[in-house]
Amino acid sequence: KQEVTQIPAALSVPEGENLVLNCSFTDSAIYNLQWFRQDPGKGLTSLLLIQSSQREQTSGRLNASLDKSSGRSTLYIAASQPGDSATYLCAVPANDYKLSFGAGTTVTVRA
Amino acid sequence: DAGITQSPRYKITETGRQVTLMCHQTWSHSYMFWYRQDLGHGLRLIYYSAAADITDKGEVPDGYVVSRSKTENFPLTLESATRSQTSVYFCASESRSNTEAFFGQGTRLTVV
């Protein structure tokens, strides 16, 4: 069974600092890994999808890396802003079609 | 509107009542999913559908029924609501298996 872990559970940084969010998974036989953002009371917004054959994927200030062999992915957010405050979730597809989610990292960016 | 939409956004119902949550997507994605999100449990899959008229159970299907007569719609019905079904429900879709998933805004359901 795929287990996904995100550490830390919460993170508070001053504006302008770079954010580093970690995601680990137990089964390295994954098709892809997806990062989501969730604002309080809102749905999940897809940020990045990184395919198993890729080492990294970039979108604006966001960069996600993937190391399948070690079962890890890292989401980097450059020059954080208060608007980046949210919960960030990573997810990988499991054999039974569902996505296995981590519990998330709640980020607070202080102005 | 393009995308995936859920209705209602908020619902309060009484124990024992039947309630249906709606999900509609405009992309003609083959796969659709229903998840529930609860503190301490994260997101758990209730049911999914690979195509119209094809549905299957996820992790926590008891007490729920789904149907998919049209590709774009995937309603979730609670046959006889219980307090343990108080949760936030999310619908999601994927164009094919194991591709990028897109989520709706969620339905917050309270069973009293």
Short mmCIF file of N, CA and C in Angstrom, two decimals, chain B:
data_model
loop_
_atom_site.label_atom_id
_atom_site.label_comp_id
_atom_site.label_asym_id
_atom_site.label_seq_id
_atom_site.Cartn_x
_atom_site.Cartn_y
_atom_site.Cartn_z
N ASP B 1 -19.80 27.48 -17.43
CA ASP B 1 -18.40 27.68 -17.05
C ASP B 1 -17.60 26.42 -17.33
N ALA B 2 -16.39 26.63 -17.81
CA ALA B 2 -15.52 25.49 -18.08
C ALA B 2 -14.97 24.95 -16.78
N GLY B 3 -14.71 23.66 -16.75
CA GLY B 3 -14.08 23.08 -15.59
C GLY B 3 -14.96 22.05 -14.92
N ILE B 4 -14.78 21.93 -13.62
CA ILE B 4 -15.52 20.95 -12.85
C ILE B 4 -16.26 21.68 -11.74
N THR B 5 -17.54 21.51 -11.67
CA THR B 5 -18.35 22.23 -10.71
C THR B 5 -19.17 21.27 -9.86
N GLN B 6 -19.30 21.63 -8.59
CA GLN B 6 -20.06 20.83 -7.65
C GLN B 6 -21.22 21.66 -7.10
N SER B 7 -22.31 20.98 -6.84
CA SER B 7 -23.44 21.64 -6.21
C SER B 7 -24.18 20.67 -5.30
N PRO B 8 -24.74 21.16 -4.20
CA PRO B 8 -24.57 22.52 -3.69
C PRO B 8 -23.19 22.70 -3.06
N ARG B 9 -22.83 23.90 -2.71
CA ARG B 9 -21.56 24.14 -2.00
C ARG B 9 -21.69 23.81 -0.53
N TYR B 10 -22.86 24.04 0.02
CA TYR B 10 -23.14 23.75 1.42
C TYR B 10 -24.50 23.06 1.53
N LYS B 11 -24.57 22.09 2.44
CA LYS B 11 -25.83 21.38 2.62
C LYS B 11 -25.92 20.92 4.06
N ILE B 12 -27.08 21.18 4.67
CA ILE B 12 -27.37 20.63 5.99
C ILE B 12 -28.57 19.71 5.81
N THR B 13 -28.45 18.49 6.31
CA THR B 13 -29.54 17.54 6.19
C THR B 13 -29.72 16.80 7.50
N GLU B 14 -30.85 16.14 7.62
CA GLU B 14 -31.13 15.40 8.85
C GLU B 14 -30.75 13.94 8.69
N THR B 15 -30.44 13.32 9.78
CA THR B 15 -30.14 11.89 9.81
C THR B 15 -31.28 11.10 9.17
N GLY B 16 -30.93 10.18 8.30
CA GLY B 16 -31.93 9.33 7.67
C GLY B 16 -32.43 9.82 6.32
N ARG B 17 -32.16 11.05 6.01
CA ARG B 17 -32.62 11.59 4.73
C ARG B 17 -31.68 11.19 3.60
N GLN B 18 -32.24 11.14 2.41
CA GLN B 18 -31.43 10.90 1.22
C GLN B 18 -30.97 12.25 0.67
N VAL B 19 -29.71 12.32 0.28
CA VAL B 19 -29.19 13.57 -0.27
C VAL B 19 -28.27 13.25 -1.45
N THR B 20 -28.34 14.07 -2.48
CA THR B 20 -27.52 13.85 -3.67
C THR B 20 -26.62 15.06 -3.89
N LEU B 21 -25.35 14.77 -4.06
CA LEU B 21 -24.36 15.79 -4.39
C LEU B 21 -24.05 15.68 -5.88
N MET B 22 -24.01 16.83 -6.53
CA MET B 22 -23.84 16.83 -7.98
C MET B 22 -22.43 17.21 -8.38
N CYS B 23 -21.98 16.64 -9.47
CA CYS B 23 -20.67 16.97 -10.03
C CYS B 23 -20.79 17.00 -11.55
N HIS B 24 -20.28 18.06 -12.14
CA HIS B 24 -20.37 18.23 -13.59
C HIS B 24 -19.03 18.73 -14.12
N GLN B 25 -18.53 18.09 -15.17
CA GLN B 25 -17.28 18.55 -15.79
C GLN B 25 -17.50 18.77 -17.28
N THR B 26 -16.79 19.77 -17.81
CA THR B 26 -17.01 20.18 -19.19
C THR B 26 -15.91 19.71 -20.13
N TRP B 27 -14.95 18.95 -19.61
CA TRP B 27 -13.81 18.54 -20.45
C TRP B 27 -14.01 17.21 -21.17
N SER B 28 -15.08 16.50 -20.87
CA SER B 28 -15.28 15.14 -21.40
C SER B 28 -14.19 14.18 -20.90
N HIS B 29 -13.71 14.42 -19.69
CA HIS B 29 -12.75 13.51 -19.08
C HIS B 29 -13.41 12.16 -18.85
N SER B 30 -12.60 11.10 -19.08
CA SER B 30 -13.13 9.74 -18.90
C SER B 30 -13.32 9.40 -17.43
N TYR B 31 -12.34 9.76 -16.61
CA TYR B 31 -12.35 9.33 -15.21
C TYR B 31 -12.92 10.42 -14.31
N MET B 32 -13.77 9.98 -13.40
CA MET B 32 -14.29 10.87 -12.38
C MET B 32 -14.24 10.17 -11.04
N PHE B 33 -14.09 10.99 -9.97
CA PHE B 33 -13.86 10.46 -8.64
C PHE B 33 -14.65 11.26 -7.60
N TRP B 34 -15.00 10.57 -6.52
CA TRP B 34 -15.53 11.24 -5.34
C TRP B 34 -14.63 10.92 -4.16
N TYR B 35 -14.15 11.99 -3.49
CA TYR B 35 -13.37 11.88 -2.28
C TYR B 35 -14.11 12.59 -1.14
N ARG B 36 -13.82 12.15 0.07
CA ARG B 36 -14.22 12.91 1.23
C ARG B 36 -12.98 13.31 2.00
N GLN B 37 -13.03 14.52 2.60
CA GLN B 37 -11.89 15.02 3.36
C GLN B 37 -12.31 15.26 4.79
N ASP B 38 -11.62 14.60 5.70
CA ASP B 38 -11.90 14.70 7.12
C ASP B 38 -10.61 14.93 7.88
N LEU B 39 -10.69 15.72 8.93
CA LEU B 39 -9.53 15.94 9.79
C LEU B 39 -9.06 14.61 10.34
N GLY B 40 -7.78 14.37 10.25
CA GLY B 40 -7.23 13.14 10.79
C GLY B 40 -7.23 11.97 9.82
N HIS B 41 -7.99 12.11 8.73
CA HIS B 41 -8.06 11.04 7.73
C HIS B 41 -7.60 11.49 6.35
N GLY B 42 -7.49 12.79 6.16
CA GLY B 42 -7.09 13.28 4.85
C GLY B 42 -8.17 13.03 3.82
N LEU B 43 -7.75 12.84 2.59
CA LEU B 43 -8.67 12.58 1.48
C LEU B 43 -8.79 11.08 1.25
N ARG B 44 -10.02 10.60 1.21
CA ARG B 44 -10.27 9.18 0.98
C ARG B 44 -11.23 9.01 -0.18
N LEU B 45 -10.93 8.03 -1.02
CA LEU B 45 -11.75 7.79 -2.21
C LEU B 45 -13.01 7.02 -1.84
N ILE B 46 -14.14 7.53 -2.32
CA ILE B 46 -15.42 6.88 -2.06
C ILE B 46 -15.78 5.97 -3.24
N TYR B 47 -15.87 6.55 -4.42
CA TYR B 47 -16.17 5.83 -5.65
C TYR B 47 -15.42 6.50 -6.80
N TYR B 48 -15.24 5.73 -7.87
CA TYR B 48 -14.71 6.31 -9.08
C TYR B 48 -15.40 5.70 -10.28
N SER B 49 -15.19 6.36 -11.42
CA SER B 49 -15.81 5.90 -12.66
C SER B 49 -14.80 6.06 -13.79
N ALA B 50 -14.63 5.01 -14.57
CA ALA B 50 -13.68 5.05 -15.68
C ALA B 50 -14.33 5.54 -16.98
N ALA B 51 -15.65 5.52 -17.03
CA ALA B 51 -16.39 5.94 -18.23
C ALA B 51 -17.87 5.91 -17.88
N ALA B 52 -18.69 6.40 -18.80
CA ALA B 52 -20.14 6.33 -18.58
C ALA B 52 -20.54 4.88 -18.35
N ASP B 53 -21.38 4.68 -17.35
CA ASP B 53 -21.93 3.36 -16.99
C ASP B 53 -20.90 2.41 -16.40
N ILE B 54 -19.70 2.91 -16.06
CA ILE B 54 -18.69 2.07 -15.39
C ILE B 54 -18.28 2.76 -14.10
N THR B 55 -18.63 2.13 -12.97
CA THR B 55 -18.26 2.68 -11.68
C THR B 55 -17.68 1.59 -10.81
N ASP B 56 -16.90 2.00 -9.80
CA ASP B 56 -16.32 1.02 -8.89
C ASP B 56 -16.07 1.65 -7.54
N LYS B 57 -16.01 0.79 -6.52
CA LYS B 57 -15.85 1.27 -5.15
C LYS B 57 -14.42 1.69 -4.87
N GLY B 58 -14.31 2.67 -3.98
CA GLY B 58 -13.02 3.09 -3.47
C GLY B 58 -12.81 2.55 -2.07
N GLU B 59 -12.16 3.34 -1.24
CA GLU B 59 -11.84 2.91 0.13
C GLU B 59 -13.03 2.87 1.07
N VAL B 60 -13.93 3.86 0.92
CA VAL B 60 -15.01 4.05 1.92
C VAL B 60 -16.37 4.17 1.23
N PRO B 61 -16.85 3.13 0.53
CA PRO B 61 -18.07 3.25 -0.26
C PRO B 61 -19.38 3.04 0.51
N ASP B 62 -19.31 2.49 1.73
CA ASP B 62 -20.53 2.12 2.43
C ASP B 62 -21.41 3.32 2.71
N GLY B 63 -22.69 3.19 2.36
CA GLY B 63 -23.66 4.26 2.58
C GLY B 63 -23.80 5.22 1.42
N TYR B 64 -23.02 4.99 0.37
CA TYR B 64 -23.03 5.88 -0.80
C TYR B 64 -23.41 5.09 -2.06
N VAL B 65 -24.04 5.81 -2.99
CA VAL B 65 -24.37 5.24 -4.29
C VAL B 65 -23.99 6.25 -5.35
N VAL B 66 -23.46 5.76 -6.48
CA VAL B 66 -23.13 6.65 -7.59
C VAL B 66 -23.77 6.12 -8.86
N SER B 67 -23.83 7.01 -9.83
CA SER B 67 -24.27 6.63 -11.16
C SER B 67 -23.52 7.50 -12.16
N ARG B 68 -23.45 7.03 -13.39
CA ARG B 68 -22.82 7.85 -14.42
C ARG B 68 -23.45 7.51 -15.76
N SER B 69 -24.59 8.10 -16.00
CA SER B 69 -25.30 7.85 -17.25
C SER B 69 -24.74 8.71 -18.38
N LYS B 70 -24.14 9.85 -18.03
CA LYS B 70 -23.50 10.72 -19.01
C LYS B 70 -22.06 10.98 -18.58
N THR B 71 -21.17 11.11 -19.56
CA THR B 71 -19.76 11.32 -19.26
C THR B 71 -19.52 12.51 -18.35
N GLU B 72 -20.30 13.57 -18.53
CA GLU B 72 -20.01 14.81 -17.82
C GLU B 72 -20.55 14.89 -16.40
N ASN B 73 -21.43 13.97 -16.01
CA ASN B 73 -22.05 14.04 -14.69
C ASN B 73 -21.75 12.81 -13.85
N PHE B 74 -21.53 13.06 -12.56
CA PHE B 74 -21.20 11.94 -11.67
C PHE B 74 -21.81 12.25 -10.29
N PRO B 75 -23.10 12.04 -10.13
CA PRO B 75 -23.74 12.35 -8.84
C PRO B 75 -23.42 11.31 -7.77
N LEU B 76 -23.35 11.80 -6.54
CA LEU B 76 -23.11 10.95 -5.37
C LEU B 76 -24.33 11.04 -4.46
N THR B 77 -24.92 9.90 -4.13
CA THR B 77 -26.12 9.88 -3.30
C THR B 77 -25.83 9.20 -1.97
N LEU B 78 -26.22 9.87 -0.91
CA LEU B 78 -26.20 9.26 0.41
C LEU B 78 -27.62 8.73 0.63
N GLU B 79 -27.75 7.43 0.71
CA GLU B 79 -29.08 6.82 0.73
C GLU B 79 -29.85 7.14 2.00
N SER B 80 -29.17 7.12 3.12
CA SER B 80 -29.78 7.42 4.42
C SER B 80 -28.67 8.05 5.27
N ALA B 81 -28.62 9.37 5.25
CA ALA B 81 -27.49 10.08 5.82
C ALA B 81 -27.29 9.78 7.31
N THR B 82 -26.03 9.66 7.70
CA THR B 82 -25.66 9.48 9.10
C THR B 82 -24.69 10.59 9.50
N ARG B 83 -24.59 10.81 10.80
CA ARG B 83 -23.71 11.90 11.28
C ARG B 83 -22.25 11.66 10.87
N SER B 84 -21.88 10.40 10.74
CA SER B 84 -20.49 10.10 10.35
C SER B 84 -20.19 10.49 8.90
N GLN B 85 -21.23 10.83 8.16
CA GLN B 85 -21.04 11.28 6.78
C GLN B 85 -20.91 12.79 6.68
N THR B 86 -20.92 13.47 7.82
CA THR B 86 -20.59 14.89 7.85
C THR B 86 -19.14 15.04 7.40
N SER B 87 -18.94 15.80 6.34
CA SER B 87 -17.61 15.87 5.74
C SER B 87 -17.60 16.92 4.64
N VAL B 88 -16.42 17.11 4.06
CA VAL B 88 -16.32 17.90 2.83
C VAL B 88 -16.09 16.91 1.69
N TYR B 89 -16.92 17.00 0.68
CA TYR B 89 -16.86 16.06 -0.44
C TYR B 89 -16.30 16.76 -1.67
N PHE B 90 -15.33 16.10 -2.29
CA PHE B 90 -14.71 16.64 -3.49
C PHE B 90 -14.90 15.68 -4.66
N CYS B 91 -15.25 16.26 -5.78
CA CYS B 91 -15.31 15.55 -7.03
C CYS B 91 -14.05 15.89 -7.82
N ALA B 92 -13.53 14.93 -8.56
CA ALA B 92 -12.33 15.16 -9.37
C ALA B 92 -12.49 14.46 -10.70
N SER B 93 -11.70 14.89 -11.68
CA SER B 93 -11.72 14.22 -12.97
C SER B 93 -10.31 14.15 -13.54
N GLU B 94 -10.10 13.16 -14.39
CA GLU B 94 -8.84 12.97 -15.13
C GLU B 94 -9.19 12.58 -16.54
N SER B 95 -8.41 13.06 -17.49
CA SER B 95 -8.72 12.73 -18.88
C SER B 95 -8.55 11.24 -19.15
N ARG B 96 -7.48 10.67 -18.63
CA ARG B 96 -7.22 9.23 -18.72
C ARG B 96 -6.68 8.79 -17.37
N SER B 97 -6.52 7.51 -17.18
CA SER B 97 -5.98 6.98 -15.94
C SER B 97 -4.57 7.52 -15.70
N ASN B 98 -4.30 7.93 -14.46
CA ASN B 98 -2.96 8.37 -14.05
C ASN B 98 -2.47 9.61 -14.78
N THR B 99 -3.38 10.51 -15.08
CA THR B 99 -3.00 11.81 -15.62
C THR B 99 -3.36 12.89 -14.60
N GLU B 100 -3.19 14.13 -14.97
CA GLU B 100 -3.41 15.22 -14.02
C GLU B 100 -4.86 15.24 -13.55
N ALA B 101 -5.03 15.33 -12.24
CA ALA B 101 -6.36 15.36 -11.64
C ALA B 101 -6.78 16.80 -11.38
N PHE B 102 -8.06 17.08 -11.64
CA PHE B 102 -8.63 18.40 -11.39
C PHE B 102 -9.80 18.23 -10.43
N PHE B 103 -9.84 19.10 -9.44
CA PHE B 103 -10.84 18.99 -8.39
C PHE B 103 -11.86 20.11 -8.45
N GLY B 104 -13.07 19.78 -8.01
CA GLY B 104 -14.10 20.79 -7.82
C GLY B 104 -13.88 21.55 -6.53
N GLN B 105 -14.75 22.52 -6.26
CA GLN B 105 -14.60 23.38 -5.09
C GLN B 105 -15.08 22.72 -3.81
N GLY B 106 -15.74 21.61 -3.92
CA GLY B 106 -16.15 20.89 -2.72
C GLY B 106 -17.57 21.20 -2.29
N THR B 107 -18.17 20.24 -1.60
CA THR B 107 -19.47 20.41 -0.96
C THR B 107 -19.30 20.11 0.52
N ARG B 108 -19.63 21.09 1.34
CA ARG B 108 -19.56 20.86 2.79
C ARG B 108 -20.91 20.36 3.26
N LEU B 109 -20.95 19.10 3.69
CA LEU B 109 -22.21 18.47 4.10
C LEU B 109 -22.21 18.28 5.61
N THR B 110 -23.28 18.74 6.23
CA THR B 110 -23.47 18.53 7.66
C THR B 110 -24.74 17.72 7.87
N VAL B 111 -24.60 16.62 8.59
CA VAL B 111 -25.75 15.78 8.91
C VAL B 111 -26.07 15.96 10.39
N VAL B 112 -27.28 16.44 10.68
CA VAL B 112 -27.65 16.73 12.06
C VAL B 112 -28.68 15.71 12.59
#
